[in-house]
GROMACS .gro file of C-alpha atoms in nm:
model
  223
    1UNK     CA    1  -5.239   2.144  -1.626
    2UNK     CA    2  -4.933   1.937  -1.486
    3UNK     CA    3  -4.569   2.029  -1.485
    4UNK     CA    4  -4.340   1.719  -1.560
    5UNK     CA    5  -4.006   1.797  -1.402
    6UNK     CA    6  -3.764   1.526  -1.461
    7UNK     CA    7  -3.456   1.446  -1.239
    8UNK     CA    8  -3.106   1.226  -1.267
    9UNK     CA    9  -2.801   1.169  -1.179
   10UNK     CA   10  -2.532   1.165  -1.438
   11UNK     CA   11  -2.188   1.065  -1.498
   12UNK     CA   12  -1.969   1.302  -1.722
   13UNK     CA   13  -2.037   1.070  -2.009
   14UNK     CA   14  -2.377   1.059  -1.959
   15UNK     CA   15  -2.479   0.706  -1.792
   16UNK     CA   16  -2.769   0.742  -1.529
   17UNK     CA   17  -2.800   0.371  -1.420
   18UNK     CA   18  -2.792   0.254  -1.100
   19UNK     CA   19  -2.666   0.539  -0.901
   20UNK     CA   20  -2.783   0.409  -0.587
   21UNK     CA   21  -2.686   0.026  -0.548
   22UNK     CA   22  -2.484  -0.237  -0.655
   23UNK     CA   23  -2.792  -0.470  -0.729
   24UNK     CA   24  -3.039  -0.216  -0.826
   25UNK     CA   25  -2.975  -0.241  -1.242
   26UNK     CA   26  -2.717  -0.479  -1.335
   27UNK     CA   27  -2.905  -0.553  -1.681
   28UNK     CA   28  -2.631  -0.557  -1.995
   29UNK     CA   29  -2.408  -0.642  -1.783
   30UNK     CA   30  -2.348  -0.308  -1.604
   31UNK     CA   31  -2.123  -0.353  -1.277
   32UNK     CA   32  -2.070  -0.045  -1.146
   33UNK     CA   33  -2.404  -0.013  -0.943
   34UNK     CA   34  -2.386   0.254  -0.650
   35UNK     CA   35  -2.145   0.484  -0.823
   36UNK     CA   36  -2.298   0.792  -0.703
   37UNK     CA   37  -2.239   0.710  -0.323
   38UNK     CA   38  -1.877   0.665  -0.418
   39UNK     CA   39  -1.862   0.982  -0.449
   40UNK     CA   40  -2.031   1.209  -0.138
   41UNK     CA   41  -2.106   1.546  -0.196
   42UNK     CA   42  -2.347   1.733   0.063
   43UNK     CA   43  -2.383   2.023  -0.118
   44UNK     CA   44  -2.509   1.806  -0.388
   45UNK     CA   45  -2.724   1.629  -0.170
   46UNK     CA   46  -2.876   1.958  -0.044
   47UNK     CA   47  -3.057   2.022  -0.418
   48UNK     CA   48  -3.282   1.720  -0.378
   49UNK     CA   49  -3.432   1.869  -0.097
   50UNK     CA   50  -3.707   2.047  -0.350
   51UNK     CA   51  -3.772   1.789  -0.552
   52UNK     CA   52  -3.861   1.580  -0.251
   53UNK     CA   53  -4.102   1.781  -0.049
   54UNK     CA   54  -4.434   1.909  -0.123
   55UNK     CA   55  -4.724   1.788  -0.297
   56UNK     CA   56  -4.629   1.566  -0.605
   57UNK     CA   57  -4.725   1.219  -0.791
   58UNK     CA   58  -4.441   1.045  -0.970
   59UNK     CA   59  -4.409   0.919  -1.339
   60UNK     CA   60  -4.225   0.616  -1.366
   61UNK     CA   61  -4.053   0.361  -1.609
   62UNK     CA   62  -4.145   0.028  -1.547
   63UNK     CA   63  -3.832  -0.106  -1.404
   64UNK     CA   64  -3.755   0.194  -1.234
   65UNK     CA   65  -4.133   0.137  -1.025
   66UNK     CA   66  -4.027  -0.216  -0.988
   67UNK     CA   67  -3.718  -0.117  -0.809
   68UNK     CA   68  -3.925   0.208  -0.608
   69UNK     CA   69  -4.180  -0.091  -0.519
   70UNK     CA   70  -3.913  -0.347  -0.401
   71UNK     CA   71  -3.732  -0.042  -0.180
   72UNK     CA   72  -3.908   0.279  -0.037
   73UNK     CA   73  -4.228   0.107   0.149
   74UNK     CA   74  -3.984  -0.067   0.344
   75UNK     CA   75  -3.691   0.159   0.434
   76UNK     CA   76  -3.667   0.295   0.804
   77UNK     CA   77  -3.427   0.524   0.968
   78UNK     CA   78  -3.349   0.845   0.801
   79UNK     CA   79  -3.474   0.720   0.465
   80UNK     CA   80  -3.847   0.648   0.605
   81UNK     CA   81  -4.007   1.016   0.528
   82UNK     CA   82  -3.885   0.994   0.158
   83UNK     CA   83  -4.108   0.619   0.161
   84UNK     CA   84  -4.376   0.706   0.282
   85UNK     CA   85  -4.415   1.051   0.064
   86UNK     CA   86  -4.328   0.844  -0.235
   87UNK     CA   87  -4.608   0.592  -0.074
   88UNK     CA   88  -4.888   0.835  -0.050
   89UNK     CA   89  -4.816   0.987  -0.378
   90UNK     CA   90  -4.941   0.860  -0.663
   91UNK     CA   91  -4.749   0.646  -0.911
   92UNK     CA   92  -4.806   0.653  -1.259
   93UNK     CA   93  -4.630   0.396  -1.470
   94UNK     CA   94  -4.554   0.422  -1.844
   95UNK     CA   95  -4.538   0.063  -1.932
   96UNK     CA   96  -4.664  -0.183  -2.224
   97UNK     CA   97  -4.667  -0.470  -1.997
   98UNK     CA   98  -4.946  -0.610  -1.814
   99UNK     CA   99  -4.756  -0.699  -1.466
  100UNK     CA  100  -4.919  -0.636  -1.158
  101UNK     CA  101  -4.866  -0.274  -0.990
  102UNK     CA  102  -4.900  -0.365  -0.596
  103UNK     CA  103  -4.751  -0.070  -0.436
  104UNK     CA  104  -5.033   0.177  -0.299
  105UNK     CA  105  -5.161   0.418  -0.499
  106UNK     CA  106  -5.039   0.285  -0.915
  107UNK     CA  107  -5.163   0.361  -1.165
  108UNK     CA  108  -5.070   0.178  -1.540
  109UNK     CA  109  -5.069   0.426  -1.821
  110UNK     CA  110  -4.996   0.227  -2.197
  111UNK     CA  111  -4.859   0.514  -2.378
  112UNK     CA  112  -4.717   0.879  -2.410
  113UNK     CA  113  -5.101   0.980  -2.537
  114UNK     CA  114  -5.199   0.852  -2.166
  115UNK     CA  115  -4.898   1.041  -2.002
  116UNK     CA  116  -5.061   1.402  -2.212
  117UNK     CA  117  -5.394   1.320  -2.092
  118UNK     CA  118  -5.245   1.316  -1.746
  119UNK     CA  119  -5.065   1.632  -1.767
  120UNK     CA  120  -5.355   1.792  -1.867
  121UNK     CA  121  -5.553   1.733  -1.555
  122UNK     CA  122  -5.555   1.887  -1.213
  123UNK     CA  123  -5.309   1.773  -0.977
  124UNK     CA  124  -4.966   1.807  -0.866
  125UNK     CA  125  -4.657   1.819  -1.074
  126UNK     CA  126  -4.529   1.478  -1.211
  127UNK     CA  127  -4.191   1.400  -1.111
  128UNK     CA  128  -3.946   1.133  -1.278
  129UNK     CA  129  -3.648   0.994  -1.071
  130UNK     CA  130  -3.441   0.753  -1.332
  131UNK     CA  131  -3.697   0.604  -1.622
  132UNK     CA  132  -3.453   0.681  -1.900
  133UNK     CA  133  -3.674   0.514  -2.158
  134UNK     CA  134  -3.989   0.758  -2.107
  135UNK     CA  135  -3.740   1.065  -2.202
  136UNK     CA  136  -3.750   1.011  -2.580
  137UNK     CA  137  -4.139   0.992  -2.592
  138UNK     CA  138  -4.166   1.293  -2.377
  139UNK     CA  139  -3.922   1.572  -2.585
  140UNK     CA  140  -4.070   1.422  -2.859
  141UNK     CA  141  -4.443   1.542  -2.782
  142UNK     CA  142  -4.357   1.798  -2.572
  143UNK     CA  143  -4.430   1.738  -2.267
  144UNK     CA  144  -4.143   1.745  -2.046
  145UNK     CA  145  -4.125   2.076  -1.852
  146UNK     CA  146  -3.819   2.097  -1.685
  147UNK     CA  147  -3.494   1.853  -1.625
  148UNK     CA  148  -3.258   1.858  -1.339
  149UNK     CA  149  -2.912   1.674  -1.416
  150UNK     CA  150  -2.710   1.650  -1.127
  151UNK     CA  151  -2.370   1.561  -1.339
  152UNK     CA  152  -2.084   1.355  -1.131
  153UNK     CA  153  -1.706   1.396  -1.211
  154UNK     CA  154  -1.665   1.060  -1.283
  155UNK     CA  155  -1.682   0.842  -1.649
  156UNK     CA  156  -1.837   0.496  -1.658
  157UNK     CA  157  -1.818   0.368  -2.037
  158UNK     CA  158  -2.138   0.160  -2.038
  159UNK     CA  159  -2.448   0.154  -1.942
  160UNK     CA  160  -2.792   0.316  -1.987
  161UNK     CA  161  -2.792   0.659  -2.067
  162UNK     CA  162  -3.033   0.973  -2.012
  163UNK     CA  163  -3.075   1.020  -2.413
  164UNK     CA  164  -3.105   0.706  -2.550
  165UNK     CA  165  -3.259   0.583  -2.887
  166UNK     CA  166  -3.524   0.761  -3.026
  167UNK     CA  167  -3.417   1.117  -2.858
  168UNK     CA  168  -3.527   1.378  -3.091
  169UNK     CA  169  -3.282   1.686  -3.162
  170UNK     CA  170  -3.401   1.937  -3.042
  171UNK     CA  171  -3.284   2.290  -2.803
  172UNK     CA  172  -3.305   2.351  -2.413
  173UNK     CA  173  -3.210   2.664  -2.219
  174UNK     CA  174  -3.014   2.685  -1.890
  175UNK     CA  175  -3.255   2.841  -1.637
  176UNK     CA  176  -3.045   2.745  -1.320
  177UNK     CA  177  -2.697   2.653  -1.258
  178UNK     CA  178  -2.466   2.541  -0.965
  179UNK     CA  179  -2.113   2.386  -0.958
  180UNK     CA  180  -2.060   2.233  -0.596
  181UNK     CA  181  -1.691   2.187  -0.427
  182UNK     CA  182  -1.676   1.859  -0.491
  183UNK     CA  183  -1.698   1.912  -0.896
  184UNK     CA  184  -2.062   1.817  -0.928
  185UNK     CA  185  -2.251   1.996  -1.174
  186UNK     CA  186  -2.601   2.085  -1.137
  187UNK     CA  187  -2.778   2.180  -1.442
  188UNK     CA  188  -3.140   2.275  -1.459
  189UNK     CA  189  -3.299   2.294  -1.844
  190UNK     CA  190  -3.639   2.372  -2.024
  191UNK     CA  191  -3.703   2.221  -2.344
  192UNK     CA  192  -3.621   2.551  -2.589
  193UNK     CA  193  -3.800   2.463  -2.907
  194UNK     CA  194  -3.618   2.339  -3.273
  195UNK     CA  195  -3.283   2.344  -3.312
  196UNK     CA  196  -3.265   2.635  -3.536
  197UNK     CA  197  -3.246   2.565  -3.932
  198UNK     CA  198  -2.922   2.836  -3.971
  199UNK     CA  199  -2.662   2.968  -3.760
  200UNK     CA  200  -2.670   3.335  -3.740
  201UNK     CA  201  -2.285   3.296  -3.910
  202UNK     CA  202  -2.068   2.981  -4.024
  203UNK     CA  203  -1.757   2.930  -4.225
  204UNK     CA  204  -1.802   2.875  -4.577
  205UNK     CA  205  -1.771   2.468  -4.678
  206UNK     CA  206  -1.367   2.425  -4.772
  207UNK     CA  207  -1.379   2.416  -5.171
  208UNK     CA  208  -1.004   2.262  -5.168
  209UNK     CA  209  -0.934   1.963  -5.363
  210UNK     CA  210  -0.842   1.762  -5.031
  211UNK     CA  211  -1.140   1.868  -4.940
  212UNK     CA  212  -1.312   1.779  -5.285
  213UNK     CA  213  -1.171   1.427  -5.234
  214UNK     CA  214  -1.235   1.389  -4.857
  215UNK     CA  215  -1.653   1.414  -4.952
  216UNK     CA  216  -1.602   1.186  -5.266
  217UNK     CA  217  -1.497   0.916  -4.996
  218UNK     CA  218  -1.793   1.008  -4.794
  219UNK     CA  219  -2.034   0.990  -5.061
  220UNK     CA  220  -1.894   0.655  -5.151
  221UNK     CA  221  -1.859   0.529  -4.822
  222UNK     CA  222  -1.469   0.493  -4.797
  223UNK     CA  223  -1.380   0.744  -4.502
   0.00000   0.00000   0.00000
């Protein structure tokens, strides 16, 4: 069986989109493309260096391959080793559409059953770079292994974020932390199980007649 080990970069309020150019996601509007590169941190820089080497296939949204496609076959200079790994690896695209995949080695999958089927096979761990739309399907059926958020000191107000619609509550545990000098936070997670049902203690509900009031207007829609 697969591992799928997710990876993004964050801001503090929890917008992943378009970290790495100005023109590489401007849907609803967003403007602020490139924001991560705004802000240089080597020591940051230094944690991708796992998640890009060895043996590995990639899971991909479909805009997220489209922009892949469009980039890493044809970038040279320092950049070129990342393309062709991502190249040779194979790309497996979570998409409902029925657009061509052109880049070597793609592979369409139509839905989060295909994306189980896959983990279960033999192969190399599946890693996700961006594809915030695939997260909600994946914690939902439980199939997401791992999650590395590489959080920037820096807001952004709009735009797409990691947890979108349809996430599903639910618990992770810290397994690996790092805070670099430049204020980035790197967070790695596992998927925990349920949030639990009760807290081991809690304050009793306020019984005051503010109170009594304040959940009248709530039950009636006024607060």
């Amino acid at each position: 069986m697969r591992k799928i080990i997710g990876a993004a970069f964050v801001s503090l309020d929890g917008v992943m989109q378009a970290p790495g150019g100005k023109t590489e996601d401007p849907t609803g509007g967003f403007d602020q493309g490139g924001w991560q590169f705004k802000f240089p941190d080597p020591a940051a820089d230094e944690t991708l260096g796992p998640l890009l080497d060895g043996q590995y296939d990639l899971l991909l949204g479909r805009r997220t391959y489209d922009i892949f496609a469009a980039y890493w076959p044809y970038v040279e200079g320092e950049e070129a080793g990342v393309g062709e790994a991502f190249t040779r690896a194979g790309k497996y695209v979570l998409t409902h559409g029925d657009q061509p995949l052109e880049w070597d080695n793609s592979h369409r999958l139509g839905g989060i059953d295909d994306v189980a089927a896959l983990k279960a096979s033999d192969g190399p761990e599946l890693r996700i770079w961006g594809s915030s739309t695939i997260y909600p399907g994946l914690l939902a059926a439980g199939l997401l292994d791992r999650l590395v958020l590489m959080i920037y000191p820096l807001t952004l107000g709009t735009g797409k974020r990691l947890f979108g619609d349809g996430t599903p509550p639910g618990a992770l545990k810290m397994v690996d932390h790092k805070v670099t000098p430049a204020g980035t936070v790197i967070a790695t997670y596992e998927p925990a199980g349920p949030i639990p049902a009760e807290a081991p203690w809690q304050p009793e509900p306020a019984t005051s007649a503010r109170e009594q009031e304040r959940q009248k207007r709530i039950a009636e829609g006024r607060w």
